[in-house]
PDB file of C-alpha atoms in Angstrom:
ATOM      1  CA  MET A   1     -56.113  15.847  -2.106  1.00  0.00           C
ATOM      2  CA  ALA A   2     -55.006  12.286  -1.297  1.00  0.00           C
ATOM      3  CA  MET A   3     -54.839  11.473  -4.985  1.00  0.00           C
ATOM      4  CA  ARG A   4     -52.635  14.509  -5.536  1.00  0.00           C
ATOM      5  CA  ARG A   5     -50.215  13.392  -2.783  1.00  0.00           C
ATOM      6  CA  ILE A   6     -49.965   9.910  -4.278  1.00  0.00           C
ATOM      7  CA  LEU A   7     -49.253  11.375  -7.722  1.00  0.00           C
ATOM      8  CA  MET A   8     -46.595  13.782  -6.369  1.00  0.00           C
ATOM      9  CA  THR A   9     -44.961  11.030  -4.295  1.00  0.00           C
ATOM     10  CA  SER A  10     -44.906   8.695  -7.311  1.00  0.00           C
ATOM     11  CA  LEU A  11     -43.292  11.358  -9.500  1.00  0.00           C
ATOM     12  CA  LEU A  12     -40.752  12.182  -6.820  1.00  0.00           C
ATOM     13  CA  LEU A  13     -39.804   8.541  -6.307  1.00  0.00           C
ATOM     14  CA  ALA A  14     -39.617   7.921 -10.048  1.00  0.00           C
ATOM     15  CA  GLY A  15     -37.296  10.918 -10.396  1.00  0.00           C
ATOM     16  CA  TRP A  16     -35.030   9.625  -7.619  1.00  0.00           C
ATOM     17  CA  SER A  17     -34.704   6.189  -9.174  1.00  0.00           C
ATOM     18  CA  ILE A  18     -33.866   7.673 -12.597  1.00  0.00           C
ATOM     19  CA  THR A  19     -31.264   9.977 -11.015  1.00  0.00           C
ATOM     20  CA  ALA A  20     -29.715   7.098  -9.094  1.00  0.00           C
ATOM     21  CA  GLU A  21     -29.412   4.979 -12.246  1.00  0.00           C
ATOM     22  CA  ALA A  22     -27.988   7.815 -14.333  1.00  0.00           C
ATOM     23  CA  ALA A  23     -25.284   8.788 -11.818  1.00  0.00           C
ATOM     24  CA  PRO A  24     -21.811   7.889 -13.165  1.00  0.00           C
ATOM     25  CA  ALA A  25     -19.721   5.466 -11.131  1.00  0.00           C
ATOM     26  CA  GLN A  26     -16.912   7.179  -9.277  1.00  0.00           C
ATOM     27  CA  ASP A  27     -13.361   5.929  -9.747  1.00  0.00           C
ATOM     28  CA  ALA A  28     -11.977   4.332  -6.621  1.00  0.00           C
ATOM     29  CA  LEU A  29      -9.567   6.666  -4.853  1.00  0.00           C
ATOM     30  CA  LEU A  30      -7.947   3.774  -3.042  1.00  0.00           C
ATOM     31  CA  PRO A  31      -7.792   0.130  -4.121  1.00  0.00           C
ATOM     32  CA  ALA A  32     -10.137  -2.167  -2.209  1.00  0.00           C
ATOM     33  CA  SER A  33      -7.152  -4.296  -1.188  1.00  0.00           C
ATOM     34  CA  VAL A  34      -5.783  -1.458   1.020  1.00  0.00           C
ATOM     35  CA  ILE A  35      -7.469  -2.308   4.304  1.00  0.00           C
ATOM     36  CA  PHE A  36      -5.760   0.000   6.827  1.00  0.00           C
ATOM     37  CA  ALA A  37      -3.628   3.122   6.468  1.00  0.00           C
ATOM     38  CA  THR A  38      -2.261   5.857   8.675  1.00  0.00           C
ATOM     39  CA  SER A  39      -0.165   8.927   7.970  1.00  0.00           C
ATOM     40  CA  THR A  40       2.047  10.002  10.824  1.00  0.00           C
ATOM     41  CA  GLY A  41       5.551  10.999  11.780  1.00  0.00           C
ATOM     42  CA  TYR A  42       7.872  13.549  10.211  1.00  0.00           C
ATOM     43  CA  TRP A  43      11.116  13.439   8.233  1.00  0.00           C
ATOM     44  CA  GLU A  44      13.435  15.995   6.706  1.00  0.00           C
ATOM     45  CA  ASP A  45      16.820  15.960   5.006  1.00  0.00           C
ATOM     46  CA  ASP A  46      19.144  18.116   2.927  1.00  0.00           C
ATOM     47  CA  GLY A  47      18.080  16.534  -0.373  1.00  0.00           C
ATOM     48  CA  ASN A  48      21.106  14.239  -0.625  1.00  0.00           C
ATOM     49  CA  ALA A  49      20.146  11.743   2.063  1.00  0.00           C
ATOM     50  CA  PRO A  50      18.924   8.315   0.936  1.00  0.00           C
ATOM     51  CA  ASP A  51      15.264   7.497   1.334  1.00  0.00           C
ATOM     52  CA  VAL A  52      14.183   5.154   4.106  1.00  0.00           C
ATOM     53  CA  GLU A  53      16.414   2.099   4.530  1.00  0.00           C
ATOM     54  CA  ARG A  54      15.698  -0.995   2.446  1.00  0.00           C
ATOM     55  CA  ALA A  55      13.894   1.089  -0.211  1.00  0.00           C
ATOM     56  CA  PRO A  56      13.592  -0.676  -3.569  1.00  0.00           C
ATOM     57  CA  THR A  57      15.246   0.927  -6.582  1.00  0.00           C
ATOM     58  CA  SER A  58      11.864   1.346  -8.298  1.00  0.00           C
ATOM     59  CA  ALA A  59      10.723   3.965  -5.775  1.00  0.00           C
ATOM     60  CA  GLU A  60       9.735   7.306  -7.231  1.00  0.00           C
ATOM     61  CA  SER A  61      12.447   9.864  -6.580  1.00  0.00           C
ATOM     62  CA  VAL A  62      11.671  13.427  -5.595  1.00  0.00           C
ATOM     63  CA  ALA A  63      15.319  14.496  -5.405  1.00  0.00           C
ATOM     64  CA  ASN A  64      16.396  17.531  -7.404  1.00  0.00           C
ATOM     65  CA  PRO A  65      17.357  16.256 -10.909  1.00  0.00           C
ATOM     66  CA  GLU A  66      20.051  18.936 -11.353  1.00  0.00           C
ATOM     67  CA  GLY A  67      21.895  17.460  -8.389  1.00  0.00           C
ATOM     68  CA  GLU A  68      21.485  20.582  -6.277  1.00  0.00           C
ATOM     69  CA  ALA A  69      20.793  19.823  -2.640  1.00  0.00           C
ATOM     70  CA  ALA A  70      17.427  21.178  -1.569  1.00  0.00           C
ATOM     71  CA  GLN A  71      15.844  20.758   1.834  1.00  0.00           C
ATOM     72  CA  ARG A  72      13.163  18.051   1.716  1.00  0.00           C
ATOM     73  CA  HIS A  73      10.578  17.217   4.338  1.00  0.00           C
ATOM     74  CA  GLY A  74       7.408  15.219   4.672  1.00  0.00           C
ATOM     75  CA  TYR A  75       5.642  12.494   6.584  1.00  0.00           C
ATOM     76  CA  TYR A  76       5.309   8.721   6.619  1.00  0.00           C
ATOM     77  CA  LYS A  77       2.392   6.563   5.508  1.00  0.00           C
ATOM     78  CA  LEU A  78       1.992   3.032   6.862  1.00  0.00           C
ATOM     79  CA  PHE A  79      -0.592   0.795   5.195  1.00  0.00           C
ATOM     80  CA  ALA A  80      -1.727  -2.825   4.905  1.00  0.00           C
ATOM     81  CA  VAL A  81      -2.686  -4.506   1.632  1.00  0.00           C
ATOM     82  CA  ARG A  82      -4.824  -7.628   1.711  1.00  0.00           C
ATOM     83  CA  GLN A  83      -3.510 -10.528  -0.359  1.00  0.00           C
ATOM     84  CA  PRO A  84      -5.676 -13.142  -2.166  1.00  0.00           C
ATOM     85  CA  ASP A  85      -5.149 -15.610   0.718  1.00  0.00           C
ATOM     86  CA  ARG A  86      -6.599 -12.967   3.158  1.00  0.00           C
ATOM     87  CA  THR A  87      -3.226 -12.344   4.805  1.00  0.00           C
ATOM     88  CA  SER A  88      -1.665  -8.893   4.473  1.00  0.00           C
ATOM     89  CA  LYS A  89       1.543  -7.165   3.530  1.00  0.00           C
ATOM     90  CA  VAL A  90       2.508  -3.951   5.304  1.00  0.00           C
ATOM     91  CA  TYR A  91       4.210  -1.105   3.452  1.00  0.00           C
ATOM     92  CA  LEU A  92       5.913   2.083   4.567  1.00  0.00           C
ATOM     93  CA  GLN A  93       6.073   5.162   2.373  1.00  0.00           C
ATOM     94  CA  GLN A  94       7.963   8.407   2.719  1.00  0.00           C
ATOM     95  CA  ILE A  95       5.737  11.192   1.418  1.00  0.00           C
ATOM     96  CA  ALA A  96       7.554  14.400   0.451  1.00  0.00           C
ATOM     97  CA  GLN A  97       5.817  17.764   0.663  1.00  0.00           C
ATOM     98  CA  THR A  98       6.628  19.474  -2.643  1.00  0.00           C
ATOM     99  CA  GLU A  99       5.530  22.710  -4.273  1.00  0.00           C
ATOM    100  CA  THR A 100       3.061  20.759  -6.402  1.00  0.00           C
ATOM    101  CA  GLY A 101       1.679  18.724  -3.478  1.00  0.00           C
ATOM    102  CA  PRO A 102       2.529  15.428  -1.806  1.00  0.00           C
ATOM    103  CA  ALA A 103       4.805  13.032  -3.719  1.00  0.00           C
ATOM    104  CA  ILE A 104       5.965   9.522  -2.881  1.00  0.00           C
ATOM    105  CA  ALA A 105       9.674   9.610  -2.073  1.00  0.00           C
ATOM    106  CA  SER A 106       9.990   5.865  -1.388  1.00  0.00           C
ATOM    107  CA  THR A 107       7.932   2.744  -0.721  1.00  0.00           C
ATOM    108  CA  ILE A 108       9.155  -0.362   1.069  1.00  0.00           C
ATOM    109  CA  GLU A 109       7.571  -3.603   2.150  1.00  0.00           C
ATOM    110  CA  LEU A 110       8.163  -4.322   5.828  1.00  0.00           C
ATOM    111  CA  GLN A 111       9.433  -7.873   5.455  1.00  0.00           C
ATOM    112  CA  GLU A 112       9.140  -8.554   9.197  1.00  0.00           C
ATOM    113  CA  PHE A 113       5.356  -8.547   8.740  1.00  0.00           C
ATOM    114  CA  SER A 114       5.332 -10.424   5.436  1.00  0.00           C
ATOM    115  CA  ASP A 115       7.327 -13.253   7.028  1.00  0.00           C
ATOM    116  CA  LEU A 116       4.536 -13.685   9.614  1.00  0.00           C
ATOM    117  CA  LYS A 117       1.792 -13.922   6.935  1.00  0.00           C
ATOM    118  CA  PRO A 118      -0.457 -11.870   9.234  1.00  0.00           C
ATOM    119  CA  TYR A 119      -4.123 -11.034   9.254  1.00  0.00           C
ATOM    120  CA  VAL A 120      -3.891  -7.276   9.968  1.00  0.00           C
ATOM    121  CA  THR A 121      -6.784  -6.006  12.090  1.00  0.00           C
ATOM    122  CA  ASP A 122      -5.772  -2.341  12.620  1.00  0.00           C
ATOM    123  CA  ILE A 123      -2.997   0.223  12.273  1.00  0.00           C
ATOM    124  CA  ARG A 124      -2.816   3.156  14.680  1.00  0.00           C
ATOM    125  CA  PRO A 125      -0.492   6.146  14.994  1.00  0.00           C
ATOM    126  CA  GLU A 126       1.083   7.075  18.313  1.00  0.00           C
ATOM    127  CA  ASN A 127      -1.429   9.891  18.667  1.00  0.00           C
ATOM    128  CA  SER A 128      -4.240  11.422  16.655  1.00  0.00           C
ATOM    129  CA  ASN A 129      -2.983  15.002  16.740  1.00  0.00           C
ATOM    130  CA  GLY A 130      -1.810  14.877  13.127  1.00  0.00           C
ATOM    131  CA  ILE A 131       1.706  15.076  11.775  1.00  0.00           C
ATOM    132  CA  ILE A 132       4.312  15.700  14.448  1.00  0.00           C
ATOM    133  CA  LYS A 133       7.181  18.134  14.002  1.00  0.00           C
ATOM    134  CA  GLU A 134       9.928  15.936  15.437  1.00  0.00           C
ATOM    135  CA  PRO A 135      11.688  13.448  13.159  1.00  0.00           C
ATOM    136  CA  GLY A 136      10.610   9.835  13.348  1.00  0.00           C
ATOM    137  CA  LEU A 137       7.568   7.615  13.441  1.00  0.00           C
ATOM    138  CA  PHE A 138       5.854   5.448  16.009  1.00  0.00           C
ATOM    139  CA  ALA A 139       2.812   3.366  15.044  1.00  0.00           C
ATOM    140  CA  THR A 140       1.225   0.110  16.123  1.00  0.00           C
ATOM    141  CA  VAL A 141       0.078  -2.624  13.755  1.00  0.00           C
ATOM    142  CA  TYR A 142      -2.434  -5.062  15.234  1.00  0.00           C
ATOM    143  CA  LEU A 143      -2.356  -8.501  13.654  1.00  0.00           C
ATOM    144  CA  LYS A 144      -3.161 -12.167  14.052  1.00  0.00           C
ATOM    145  CA  THR A 145      -1.083 -15.061  12.777  1.00  0.00           C
ATOM    146  CA  ASP A 146      -4.079 -17.355  13.298  1.00  0.00           C
ATOM    147  CA  PRO A 147      -7.524 -16.056  12.247  1.00  0.00           C
ATOM    148  CA  ALA A 148      -9.087 -17.478  15.439  1.00  0.00           C
ATOM    149  CA  ALA A 149      -6.533 -15.894  17.801  1.00  0.00           C
ATOM    150  CA  GLU A 150      -6.624 -12.537  19.549  1.00  0.00           C
ATOM    151  CA  PRO A 151      -4.624  -9.784  17.807  1.00  0.00           C
ATOM    152  CA  ASP A 152      -1.130  -8.839  18.964  1.00  0.00           C
ATOM    153  CA  GLY A 153       0.337  -5.359  18.724  1.00  0.00           C
ATOM    154  CA  TRP A 154       3.578  -4.775  16.799  1.00  0.00           C
ATOM    155  CA  THR A 155       5.364  -1.443  16.832  1.00  0.00           C
ATOM    156  CA  VAL A 156       6.979   0.259  13.883  1.00  0.00           C
ATOM    157  CA  LEU A 157       9.557   2.790  15.014  1.00  0.00           C
ATOM    158  CA  ILE A 158      11.696   5.080  12.886  1.00  0.00           C
ATOM    159  CA  ASP A 159      14.265   7.061  14.839  1.00  0.00           C
ATOM    160  CA  GLU A 160      15.621  10.508  13.998  1.00  0.00           C
ATOM    161  CA  PHE A 161      18.338   8.867  11.857  1.00  0.00           C
ATOM    162  CA  GLY A 162      15.825   6.989   9.685  1.00  0.00           C
ATOM    163  CA  ASP A 163      16.561   3.535  11.136  1.00  0.00           C
ATOM    164  CA  ILE A 164      13.474   1.285  11.123  1.00  0.00           C
ATOM    165  CA  THR A 165      12.655  -1.110  13.962  1.00  0.00           C
ATOM    166  CA  VAL A 166       9.730  -3.556  13.853  1.00  0.00           C
ATOM    167  CA  GLU A 167       9.060  -5.564  17.005  1.00  0.00           C
ATOM    168  CA  LYS A 168       6.295  -7.127  19.027  1.00  0.00           C
ATOM    169  CA  ALA A 169       4.838  -4.582  21.442  1.00  0.00           C
ATOM    170  CA  THR A 170       5.589  -5.092  25.104  1.00  0.00           C
ATOM    171  CA  ASN A 171       2.902  -3.988  27.533  1.00  0.00           C
TER     172      ASN A 171
END
């Protein structure tokens, strides 16, 4: 009986190792350089409004190509990308909800963070209840300007008019 258990265990373990080696590698859904991300806030417009301020011209457009105004709405995504020197850049995206699924309406680099050359340690939304139904965004980016220092909180605020404010949090 003991010999039978050893044989069965050996076959089972051999099968597991073969299965593990034969499993195809999965494509990365998100680049390893994206270290923190949060989706929060809400935006809507009549289809003719510009995307978030300071948006580069290379941003993907989800506006109606026939020029007809169509109500658009969606949410914001705020994320940090680690650079080769271990500092980070912080980006803001407008994500439009379309009939075919989410689409990037615009992407901008938040230069206020890039100028600091920060070490981002966390990004948090105002709350964890999901996407809110009132226009705007409020999130906190925690960062260090010196790797040995304690992190500071910086707020990213987008008001109902789409104006972006980035400032050190005051507690």
